[in-house]
Tab-separated table of C-alpha atoms and ligand atoms in Angstrom:
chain	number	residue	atom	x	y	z
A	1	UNK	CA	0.000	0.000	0.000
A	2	UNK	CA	1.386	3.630	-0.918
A	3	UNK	CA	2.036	5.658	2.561
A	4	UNK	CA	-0.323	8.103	1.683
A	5	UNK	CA	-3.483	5.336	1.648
A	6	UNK	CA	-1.794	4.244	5.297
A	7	UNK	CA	-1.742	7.418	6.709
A	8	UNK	CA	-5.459	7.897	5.610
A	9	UNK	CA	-6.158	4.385	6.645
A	10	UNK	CA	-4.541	4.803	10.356
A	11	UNK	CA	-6.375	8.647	10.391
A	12	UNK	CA	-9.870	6.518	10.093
A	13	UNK	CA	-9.109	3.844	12.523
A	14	UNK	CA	-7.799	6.564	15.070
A	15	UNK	CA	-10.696	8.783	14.536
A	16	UNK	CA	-13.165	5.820	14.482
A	17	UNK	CA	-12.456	5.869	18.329
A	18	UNK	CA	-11.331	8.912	19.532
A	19	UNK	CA	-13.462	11.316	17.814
A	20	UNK	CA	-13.135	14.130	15.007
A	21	UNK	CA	-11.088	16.973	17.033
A	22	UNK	CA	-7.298	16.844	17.309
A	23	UNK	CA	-6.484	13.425	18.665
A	24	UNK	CA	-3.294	13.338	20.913
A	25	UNK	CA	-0.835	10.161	21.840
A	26	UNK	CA	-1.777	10.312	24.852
A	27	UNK	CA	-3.873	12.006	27.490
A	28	UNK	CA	-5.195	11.256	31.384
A	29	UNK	CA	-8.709	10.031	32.366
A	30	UNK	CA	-9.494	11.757	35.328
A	31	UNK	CA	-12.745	9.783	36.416
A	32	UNK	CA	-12.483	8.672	39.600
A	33	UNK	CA	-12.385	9.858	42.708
A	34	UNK	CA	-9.714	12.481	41.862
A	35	UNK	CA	-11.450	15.617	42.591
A	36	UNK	CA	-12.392	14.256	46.125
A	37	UNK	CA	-9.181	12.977	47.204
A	38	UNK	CA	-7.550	16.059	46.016
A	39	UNK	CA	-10.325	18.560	48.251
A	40	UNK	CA	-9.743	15.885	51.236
A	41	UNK	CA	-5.794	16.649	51.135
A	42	UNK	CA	-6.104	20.256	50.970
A	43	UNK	CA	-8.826	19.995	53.782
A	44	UNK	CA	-6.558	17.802	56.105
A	45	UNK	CA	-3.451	20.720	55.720
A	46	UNK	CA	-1.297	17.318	54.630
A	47	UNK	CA	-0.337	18.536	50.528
A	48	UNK	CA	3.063	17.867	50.676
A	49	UNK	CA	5.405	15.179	51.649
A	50	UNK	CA	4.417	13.415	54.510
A	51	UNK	CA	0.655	11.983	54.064
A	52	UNK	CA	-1.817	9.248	54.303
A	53	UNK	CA	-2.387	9.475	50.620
A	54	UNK	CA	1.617	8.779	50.044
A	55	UNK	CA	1.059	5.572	52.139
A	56	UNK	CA	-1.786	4.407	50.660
A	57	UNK	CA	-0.363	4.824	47.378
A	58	UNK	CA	2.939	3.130	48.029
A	59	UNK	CA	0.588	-0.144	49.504
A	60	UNK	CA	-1.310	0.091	46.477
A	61	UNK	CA	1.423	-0.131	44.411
A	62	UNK	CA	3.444	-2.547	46.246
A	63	UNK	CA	0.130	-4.612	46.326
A	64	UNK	CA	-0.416	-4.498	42.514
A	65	UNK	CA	2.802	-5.610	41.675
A	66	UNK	CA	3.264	-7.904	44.072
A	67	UNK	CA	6.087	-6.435	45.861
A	68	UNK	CA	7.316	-6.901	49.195
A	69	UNK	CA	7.958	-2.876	49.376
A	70	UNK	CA	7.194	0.054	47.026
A	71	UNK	CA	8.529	4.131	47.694
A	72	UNK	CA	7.060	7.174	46.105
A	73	UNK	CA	9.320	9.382	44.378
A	74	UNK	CA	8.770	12.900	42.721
A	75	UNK	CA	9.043	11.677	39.155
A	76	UNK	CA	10.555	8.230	37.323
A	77	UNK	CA	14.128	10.010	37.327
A	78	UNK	CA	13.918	10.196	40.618
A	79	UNK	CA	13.753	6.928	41.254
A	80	UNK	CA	15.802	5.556	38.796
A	81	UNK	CA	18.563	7.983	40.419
A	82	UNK	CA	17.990	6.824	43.818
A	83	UNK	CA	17.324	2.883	42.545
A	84	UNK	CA	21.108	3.050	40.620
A	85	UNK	CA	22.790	4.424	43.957
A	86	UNK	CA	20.938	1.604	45.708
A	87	UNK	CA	22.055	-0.784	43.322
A	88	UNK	CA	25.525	0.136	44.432
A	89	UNK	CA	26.775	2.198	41.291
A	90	UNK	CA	29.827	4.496	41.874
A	91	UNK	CA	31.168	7.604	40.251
A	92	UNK	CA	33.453	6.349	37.177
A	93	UNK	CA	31.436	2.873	36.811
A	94	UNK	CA	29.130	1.754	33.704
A	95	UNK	CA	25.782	1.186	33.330
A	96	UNK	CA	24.453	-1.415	30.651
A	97	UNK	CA	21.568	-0.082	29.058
A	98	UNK	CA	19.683	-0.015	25.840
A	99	UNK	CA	20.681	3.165	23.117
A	100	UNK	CA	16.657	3.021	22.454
A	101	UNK	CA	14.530	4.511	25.504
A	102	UNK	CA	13.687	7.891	26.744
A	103	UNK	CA	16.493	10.072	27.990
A	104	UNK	CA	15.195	9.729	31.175
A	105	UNK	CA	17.262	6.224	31.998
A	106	UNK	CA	20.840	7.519	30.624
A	107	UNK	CA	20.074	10.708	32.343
A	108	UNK	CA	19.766	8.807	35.597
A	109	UNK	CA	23.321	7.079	35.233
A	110	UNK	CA	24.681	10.406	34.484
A	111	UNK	CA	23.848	12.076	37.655
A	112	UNK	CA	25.981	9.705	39.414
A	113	UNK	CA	28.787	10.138	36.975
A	114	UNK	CA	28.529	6.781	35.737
A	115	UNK	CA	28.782	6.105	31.930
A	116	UNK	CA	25.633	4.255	30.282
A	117	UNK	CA	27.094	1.499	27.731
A	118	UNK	CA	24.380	0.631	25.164
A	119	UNK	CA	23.912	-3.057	24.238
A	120	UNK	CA	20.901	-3.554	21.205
A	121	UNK	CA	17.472	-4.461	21.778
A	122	UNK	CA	15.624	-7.360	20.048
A	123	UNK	CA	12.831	-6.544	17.648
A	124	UNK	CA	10.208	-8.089	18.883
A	125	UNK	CA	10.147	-6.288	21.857
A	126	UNK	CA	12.216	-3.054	21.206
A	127	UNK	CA	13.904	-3.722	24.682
A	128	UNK	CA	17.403	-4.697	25.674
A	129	UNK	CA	17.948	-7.800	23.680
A	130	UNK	CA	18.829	-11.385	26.094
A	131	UNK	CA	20.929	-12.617	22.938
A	132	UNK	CA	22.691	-8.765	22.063
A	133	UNK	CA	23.464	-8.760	26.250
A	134	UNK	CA	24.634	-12.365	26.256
A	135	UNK	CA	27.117	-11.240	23.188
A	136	UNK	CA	28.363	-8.044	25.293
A	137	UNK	CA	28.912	-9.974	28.127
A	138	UNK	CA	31.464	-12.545	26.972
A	139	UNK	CA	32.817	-10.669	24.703
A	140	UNK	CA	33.398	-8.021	26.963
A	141	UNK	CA	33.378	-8.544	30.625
A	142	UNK	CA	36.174	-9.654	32.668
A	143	UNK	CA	35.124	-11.284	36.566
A	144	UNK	CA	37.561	-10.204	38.673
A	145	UNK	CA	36.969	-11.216	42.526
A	146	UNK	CA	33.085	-11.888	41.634
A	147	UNK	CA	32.940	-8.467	40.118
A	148	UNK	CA	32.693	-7.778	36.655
A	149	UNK	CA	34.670	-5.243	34.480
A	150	UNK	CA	34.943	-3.698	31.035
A	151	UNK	CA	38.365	-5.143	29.560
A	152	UNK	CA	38.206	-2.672	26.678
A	153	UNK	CA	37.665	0.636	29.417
A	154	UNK	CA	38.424	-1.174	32.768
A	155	UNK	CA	35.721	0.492	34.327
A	156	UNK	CA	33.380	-1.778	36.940
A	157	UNK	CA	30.299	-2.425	35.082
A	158	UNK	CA	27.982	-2.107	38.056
A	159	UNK	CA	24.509	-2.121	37.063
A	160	UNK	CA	22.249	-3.474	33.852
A	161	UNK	CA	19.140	-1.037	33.401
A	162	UNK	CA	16.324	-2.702	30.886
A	163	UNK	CA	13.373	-0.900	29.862
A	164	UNK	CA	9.983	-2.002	28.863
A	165	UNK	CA	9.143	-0.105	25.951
A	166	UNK	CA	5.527	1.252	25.448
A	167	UNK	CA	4.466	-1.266	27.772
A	168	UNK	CA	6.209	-4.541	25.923
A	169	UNK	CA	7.671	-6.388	28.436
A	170	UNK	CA	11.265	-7.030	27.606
A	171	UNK	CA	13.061	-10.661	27.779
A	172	UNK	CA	13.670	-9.388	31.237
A	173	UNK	CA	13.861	-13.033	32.577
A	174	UNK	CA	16.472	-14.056	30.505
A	175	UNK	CA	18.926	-10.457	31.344
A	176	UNK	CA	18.155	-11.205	34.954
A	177	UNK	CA	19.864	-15.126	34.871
A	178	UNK	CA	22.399	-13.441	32.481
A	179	UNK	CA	23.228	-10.582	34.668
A	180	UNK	CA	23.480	-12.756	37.838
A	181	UNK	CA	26.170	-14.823	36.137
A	182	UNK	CA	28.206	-11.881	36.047
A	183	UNK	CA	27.499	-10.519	39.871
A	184	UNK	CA	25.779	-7.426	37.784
A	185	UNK	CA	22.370	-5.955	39.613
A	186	UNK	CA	20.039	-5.504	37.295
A	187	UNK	CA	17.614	-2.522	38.175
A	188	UNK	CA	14.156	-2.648	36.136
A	189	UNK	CA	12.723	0.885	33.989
A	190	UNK	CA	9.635	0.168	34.385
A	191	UNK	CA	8.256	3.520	33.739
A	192	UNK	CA	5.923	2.346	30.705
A	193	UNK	CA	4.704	-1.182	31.784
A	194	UNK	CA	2.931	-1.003	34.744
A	195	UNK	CA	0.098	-3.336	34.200
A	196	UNK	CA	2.628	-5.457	31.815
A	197	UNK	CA	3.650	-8.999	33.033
A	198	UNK	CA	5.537	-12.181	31.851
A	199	UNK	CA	3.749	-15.178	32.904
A	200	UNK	CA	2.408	-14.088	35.959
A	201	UNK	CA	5.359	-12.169	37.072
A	202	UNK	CA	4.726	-8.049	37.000
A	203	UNK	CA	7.180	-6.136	35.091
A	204	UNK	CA	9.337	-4.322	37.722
A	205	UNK	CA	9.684	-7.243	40.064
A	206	UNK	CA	12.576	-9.197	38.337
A	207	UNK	CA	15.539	-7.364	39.036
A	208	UNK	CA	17.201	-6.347	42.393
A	209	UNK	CA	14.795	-2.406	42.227
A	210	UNK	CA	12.661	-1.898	39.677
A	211	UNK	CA	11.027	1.725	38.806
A	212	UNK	CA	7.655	3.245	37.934
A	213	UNK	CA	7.026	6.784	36.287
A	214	UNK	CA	3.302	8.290	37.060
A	215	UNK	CA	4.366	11.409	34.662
A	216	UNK	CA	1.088	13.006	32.640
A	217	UNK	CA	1.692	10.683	29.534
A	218	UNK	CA	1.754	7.456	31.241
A	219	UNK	CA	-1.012	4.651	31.688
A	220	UNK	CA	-1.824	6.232	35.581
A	221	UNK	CA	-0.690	9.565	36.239
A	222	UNK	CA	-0.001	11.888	39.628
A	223	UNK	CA	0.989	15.035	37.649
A	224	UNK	CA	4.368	13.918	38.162
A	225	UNK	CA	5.571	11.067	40.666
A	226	UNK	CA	7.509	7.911	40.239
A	227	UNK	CA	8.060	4.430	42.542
A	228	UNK	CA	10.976	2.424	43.412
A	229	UNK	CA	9.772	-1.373	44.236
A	230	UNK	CA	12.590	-4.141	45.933
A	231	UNK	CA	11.663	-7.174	48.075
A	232	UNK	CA	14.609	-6.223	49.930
A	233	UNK	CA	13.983	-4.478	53.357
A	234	UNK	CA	17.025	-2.704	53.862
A	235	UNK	CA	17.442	-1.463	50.308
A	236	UNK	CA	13.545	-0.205	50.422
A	237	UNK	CA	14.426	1.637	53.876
A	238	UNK	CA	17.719	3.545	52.562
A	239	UNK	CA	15.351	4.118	49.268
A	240	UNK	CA	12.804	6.337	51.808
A	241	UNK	CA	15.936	7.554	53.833
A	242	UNK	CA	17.858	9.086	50.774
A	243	UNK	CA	14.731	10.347	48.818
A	244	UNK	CA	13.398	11.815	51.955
A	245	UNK	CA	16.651	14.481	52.683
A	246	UNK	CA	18.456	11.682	54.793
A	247	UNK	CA	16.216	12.613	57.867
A	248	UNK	CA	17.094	10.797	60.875
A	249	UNK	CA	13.947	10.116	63.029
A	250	UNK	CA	13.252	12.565	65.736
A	251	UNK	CA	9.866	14.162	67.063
A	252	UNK	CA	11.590	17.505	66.525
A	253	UNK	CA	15.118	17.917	66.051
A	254	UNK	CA	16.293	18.186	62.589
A	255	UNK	CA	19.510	15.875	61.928
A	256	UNK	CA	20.617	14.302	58.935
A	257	UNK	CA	23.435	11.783	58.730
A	258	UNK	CA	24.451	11.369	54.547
A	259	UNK	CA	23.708	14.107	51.780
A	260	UNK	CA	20.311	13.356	50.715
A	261	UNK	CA	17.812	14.084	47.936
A	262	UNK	CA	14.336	16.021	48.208
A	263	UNK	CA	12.885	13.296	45.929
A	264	UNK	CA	9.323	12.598	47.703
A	265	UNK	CA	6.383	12.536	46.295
A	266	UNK	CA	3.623	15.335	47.563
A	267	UNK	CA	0.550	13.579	49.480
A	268	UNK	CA	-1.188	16.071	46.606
A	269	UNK	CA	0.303	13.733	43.799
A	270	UNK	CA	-0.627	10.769	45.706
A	271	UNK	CA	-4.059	11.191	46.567
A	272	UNK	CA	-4.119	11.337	42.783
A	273	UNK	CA	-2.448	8.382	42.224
A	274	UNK	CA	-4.557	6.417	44.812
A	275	UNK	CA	-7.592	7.674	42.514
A	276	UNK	CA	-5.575	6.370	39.692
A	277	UNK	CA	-5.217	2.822	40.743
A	278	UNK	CA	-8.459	2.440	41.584
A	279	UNK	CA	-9.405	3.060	37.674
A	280	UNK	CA	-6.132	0.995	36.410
A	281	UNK	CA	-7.782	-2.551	35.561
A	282	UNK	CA	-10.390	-1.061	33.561
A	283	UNK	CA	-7.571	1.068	31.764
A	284	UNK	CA	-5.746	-1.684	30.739
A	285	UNK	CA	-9.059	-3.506	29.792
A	286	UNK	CA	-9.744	-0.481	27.535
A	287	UNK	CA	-6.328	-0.418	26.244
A	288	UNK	CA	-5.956	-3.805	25.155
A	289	UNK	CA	-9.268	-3.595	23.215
A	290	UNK	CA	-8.153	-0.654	21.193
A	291	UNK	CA	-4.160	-2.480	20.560
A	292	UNK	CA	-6.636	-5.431	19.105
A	293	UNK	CA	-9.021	-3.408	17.357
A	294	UNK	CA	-6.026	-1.266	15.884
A	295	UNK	CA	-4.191	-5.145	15.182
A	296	UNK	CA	-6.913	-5.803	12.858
A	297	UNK	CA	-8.131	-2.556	11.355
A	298	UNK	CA	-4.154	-1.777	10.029
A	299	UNK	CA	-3.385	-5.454	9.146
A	300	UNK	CA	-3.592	-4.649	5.213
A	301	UNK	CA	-1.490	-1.214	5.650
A	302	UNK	CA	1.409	-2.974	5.231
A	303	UNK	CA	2.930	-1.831	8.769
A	304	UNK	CA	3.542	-3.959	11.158
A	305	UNK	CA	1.863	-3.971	14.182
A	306	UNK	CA	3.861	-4.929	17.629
A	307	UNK	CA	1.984	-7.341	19.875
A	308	UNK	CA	3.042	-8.604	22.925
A	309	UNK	CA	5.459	-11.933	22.952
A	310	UNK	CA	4.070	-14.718	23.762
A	311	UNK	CA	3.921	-15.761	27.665
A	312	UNK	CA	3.674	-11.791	28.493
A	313	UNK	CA	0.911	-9.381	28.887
A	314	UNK	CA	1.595	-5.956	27.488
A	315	UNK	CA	-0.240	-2.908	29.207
A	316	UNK	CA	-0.439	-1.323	25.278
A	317	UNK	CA	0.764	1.925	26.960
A	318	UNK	CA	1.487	3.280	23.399
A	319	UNK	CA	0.936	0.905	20.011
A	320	UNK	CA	3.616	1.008	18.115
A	321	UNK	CA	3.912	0.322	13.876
A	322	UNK	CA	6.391	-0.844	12.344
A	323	UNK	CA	6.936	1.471	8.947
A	324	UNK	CA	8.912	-0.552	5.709
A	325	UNK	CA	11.557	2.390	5.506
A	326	UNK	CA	11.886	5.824	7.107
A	327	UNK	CA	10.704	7.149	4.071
A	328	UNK	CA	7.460	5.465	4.438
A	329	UNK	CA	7.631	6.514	8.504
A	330	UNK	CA	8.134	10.217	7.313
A	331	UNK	CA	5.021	10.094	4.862
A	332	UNK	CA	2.533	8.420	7.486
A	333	UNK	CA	4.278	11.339	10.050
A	334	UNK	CA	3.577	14.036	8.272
A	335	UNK	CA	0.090	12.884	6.859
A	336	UNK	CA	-1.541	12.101	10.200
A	337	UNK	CA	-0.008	14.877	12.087
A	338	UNK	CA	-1.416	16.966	9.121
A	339	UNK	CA	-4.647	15.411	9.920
A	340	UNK	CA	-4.811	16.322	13.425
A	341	UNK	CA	-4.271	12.425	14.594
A	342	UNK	CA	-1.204	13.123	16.599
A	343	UNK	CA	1.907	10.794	15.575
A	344	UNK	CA	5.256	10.207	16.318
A	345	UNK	CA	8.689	8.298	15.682
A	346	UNK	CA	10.586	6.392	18.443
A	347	UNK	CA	13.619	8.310	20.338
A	348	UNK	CA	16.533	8.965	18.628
A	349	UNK	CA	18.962	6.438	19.822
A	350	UNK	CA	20.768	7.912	23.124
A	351	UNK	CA	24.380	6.885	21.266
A	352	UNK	CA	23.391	9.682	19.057
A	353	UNK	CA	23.036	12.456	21.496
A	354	UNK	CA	25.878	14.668	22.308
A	355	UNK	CA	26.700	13.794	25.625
A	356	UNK	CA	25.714	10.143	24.918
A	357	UNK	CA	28.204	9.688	21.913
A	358	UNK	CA	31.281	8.808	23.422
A	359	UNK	CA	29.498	5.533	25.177
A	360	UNK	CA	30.623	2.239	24.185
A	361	UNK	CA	28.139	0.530	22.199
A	362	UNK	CA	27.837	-2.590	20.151
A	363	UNK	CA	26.938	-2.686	16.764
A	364	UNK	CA	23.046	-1.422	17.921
A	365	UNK	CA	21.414	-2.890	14.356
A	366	UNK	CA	18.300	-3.777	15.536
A	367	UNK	CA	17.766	-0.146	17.367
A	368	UNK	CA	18.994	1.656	14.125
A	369	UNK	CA	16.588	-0.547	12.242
A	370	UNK	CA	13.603	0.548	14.494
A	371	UNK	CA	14.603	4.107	14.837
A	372	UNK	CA	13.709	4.576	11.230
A	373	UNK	CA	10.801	2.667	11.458
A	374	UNK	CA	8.572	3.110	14.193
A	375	UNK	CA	5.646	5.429	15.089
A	376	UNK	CA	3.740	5.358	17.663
A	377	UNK	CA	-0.392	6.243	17.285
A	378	UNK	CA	-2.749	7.798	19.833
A	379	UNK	CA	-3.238	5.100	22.420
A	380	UNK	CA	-4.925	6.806	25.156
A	381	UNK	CA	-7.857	5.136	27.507
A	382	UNK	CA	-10.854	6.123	25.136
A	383	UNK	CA	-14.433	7.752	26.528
A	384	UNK	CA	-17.299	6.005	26.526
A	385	UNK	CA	-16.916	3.343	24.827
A	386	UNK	CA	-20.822	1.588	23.650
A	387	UNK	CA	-21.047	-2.137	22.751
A	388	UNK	CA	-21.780	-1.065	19.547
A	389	UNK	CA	-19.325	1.154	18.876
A	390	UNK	CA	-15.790	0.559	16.792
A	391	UNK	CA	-14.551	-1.157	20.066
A	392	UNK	CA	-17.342	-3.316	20.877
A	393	UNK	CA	-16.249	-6.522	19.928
A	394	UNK	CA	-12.974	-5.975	21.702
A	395	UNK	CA	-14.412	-6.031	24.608
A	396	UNK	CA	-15.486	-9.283	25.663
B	1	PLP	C1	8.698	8.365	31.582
B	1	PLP	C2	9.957	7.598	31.639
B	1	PLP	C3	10.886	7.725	32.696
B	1	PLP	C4	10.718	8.642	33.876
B	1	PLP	O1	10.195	9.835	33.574
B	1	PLP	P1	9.696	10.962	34.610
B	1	PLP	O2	9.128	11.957	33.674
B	1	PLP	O3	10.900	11.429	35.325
B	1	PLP	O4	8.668	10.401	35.522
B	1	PLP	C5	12.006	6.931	32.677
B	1	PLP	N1	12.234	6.063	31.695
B	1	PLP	C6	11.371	5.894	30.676
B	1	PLP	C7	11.660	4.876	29.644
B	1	PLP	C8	10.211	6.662	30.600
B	1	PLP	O5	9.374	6.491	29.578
């Protein structure tokens, strides 16, 4: 099929669903009991960081993801920051991670002064790749005392961060056994997939820490918040001591024993997010209807369209198609944003960024391949949706 006839294809099946004004990626369904939690904070005097609502939140997510402990932070950064330190990573150590994700994760190993290294991701899941990080490993990685090191740079290689892009869980089961070969924690971005499993396993819960974002575009939202989630005690404690300004416990004196960060989440953003969880099962319901309705209303547009791997459970955060060339990408770009349906490719690989381009990398053919080819279409939880609507039959 010519692009134009996709574009005008993917323009019907996005309006089909979400209407005949401008259609964004993604926007937040405020329909629960947002207002009221929100009134109820500012009633009590408790808006900022010490609250019920951060509690409640922290159980709720802890509880959804099955695990043993779960810390609000005051955005995903945050506690990907905080989750690295806790991993153990040191000024002048690497980070494995993938060259295709949101700034957000290589940002986060910066601000320690670590240096990401960027290993490729598989295509089926557009996150770090088990085979690509297998490859790295031996080829690169020397064990010295149980620890492992970079024989090309001699740095420590002290952490492995995989993401779960748009919500595709990533073949995070194989990187864990990988990564504990090598003594190498493996700390989870789990920004995009909450609500995303493999087997019955939440994304989040496989590595050492794992990490939530709760930013405006993602599936729940708190304005802006993030979570750090460990089943180990002492880690989850030092995560609420060091995002909470190191506070030693006192009714009134003010002492802090290590430098640490203002990184807590306001009960405000919370009593949000408790609203939010509440309404997260029937988002993901919603959202996997309109990935399957979108699966079969593009199948002819000669795109591909990414489903979840078999023995996971994607949250369909964002869909994602799969473009033949970046030529065709640009054409469907430009003609749907034209359109109003808003559009857009994947990242530009981090390797590519100036302060990312002096990071060791493999040869990253997979991510180049996507980064021409993928675009992302409006995804968000749609209004009301009637059984005999578009999305009816989705819905069973
Ligand atoms: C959203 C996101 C983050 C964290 O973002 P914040 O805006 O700081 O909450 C981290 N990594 C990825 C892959 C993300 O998509």
């Amino acid at each position: 099929m010519e692009s134009e006839q996709s574009a005008a294809a993917i323009v019907d099946a996005v309006r089909e669903i979400y209407g005949y004004d401008f259609v964004p990626l993604h926007r937040p369904v405020f329909a629960g009991a947002e207002k009221a939690n929100l009134a109820a904070c500012i009633d009590s005097n408790f808006v900022s960081s010490v609250g019920e609502k951060v509690t409640a939140f922290e159980a709720s997510i802890a509880a959804f993801t099955g695990s043993r402990f779960a810390v609000a932070t005051v955005n995903g950064t945050a506690a990907l920051h905080v989750g690295l330190i806790l991993a153990g990573v040191e000024r002048g150590d690497e980070v494995i991670s993938q060259a295709l994700t949101f700034v957000a994760t290589c940002n986060a190993i910066s601000y320690i002064g670590a240096h990401p290294v960027f290993v490729d991701v598989d295509r089926e899941t557009m996150g770090l790749g088990a085979t690509a990080l297998k490859q790295f490993l031996s080829a690169t990685v020397r064990l010295t005392d149980g620890r492992a090191y970079n024989r090309v740079t001699g740095r420590r290689i002290a952490a492995c961060v995989p993401m779960h892009s748009f919500g595709l869980a990533c073949e995070i089961e194989e990187i864990a056994d990988l990564c504990a070969g090598y003594g190498i924690p493996v700390v989870e971005d789990a920004a995009e997939s909450l609500g995303s499993y493999v087997g019955k396993r939440h994304t989040g819960t496989f590595g050492l820490i794992g990490t939530y974002s709760f930013n405006g575009n993602k599936i729940i939202t708190t304005g802006g918040g993030g979570m750090i989630v460990t089943d180990d005690e002492i880690i989850a404690r030092r995560a609420k001591h060091l995002t909470t300004t190191a506070k030693t416990p006192h009714p009134y004196e003010f002492v802090h024993d290590e430098v640490g960060f203002n990184y807590r989440m306001p009960n405000l953003n919370a009593a949000l997010g408790c609203a939010q969880m509440d309404q997260l099962p029937g988002f993901l319901r919603l959202k996997r209807a309109v990935a399957d309705y979108y699966h079969d209303r593009l199948a002819d547009i000669g795109a591909g369209f990414i489903k979840e791997r078999e023995g996971t459970r994607a949250n369909y955060w964002l869909n994602a198609l799969c473009l033949p060339d970046a030529a065709a990408r640009d054409a469907v770009l430009n003609a749907c944003n034209d359109a109003g349906v808003m559009t857009r490719p994947v990242w530009r690989l981090m390797s590519s960024l100036p302060m990312f381009r002096d990071c060791m990398h493999d040869g990253l053919e997979v991510s180049r391949w996507l980064e021409k080819r993928i675009v992302n279409i409006p995804s968000s939880v749609p209004d009301a949706v009637i059984a005999d609507g578009p999305l009816g039959p989705y819905l069973a």
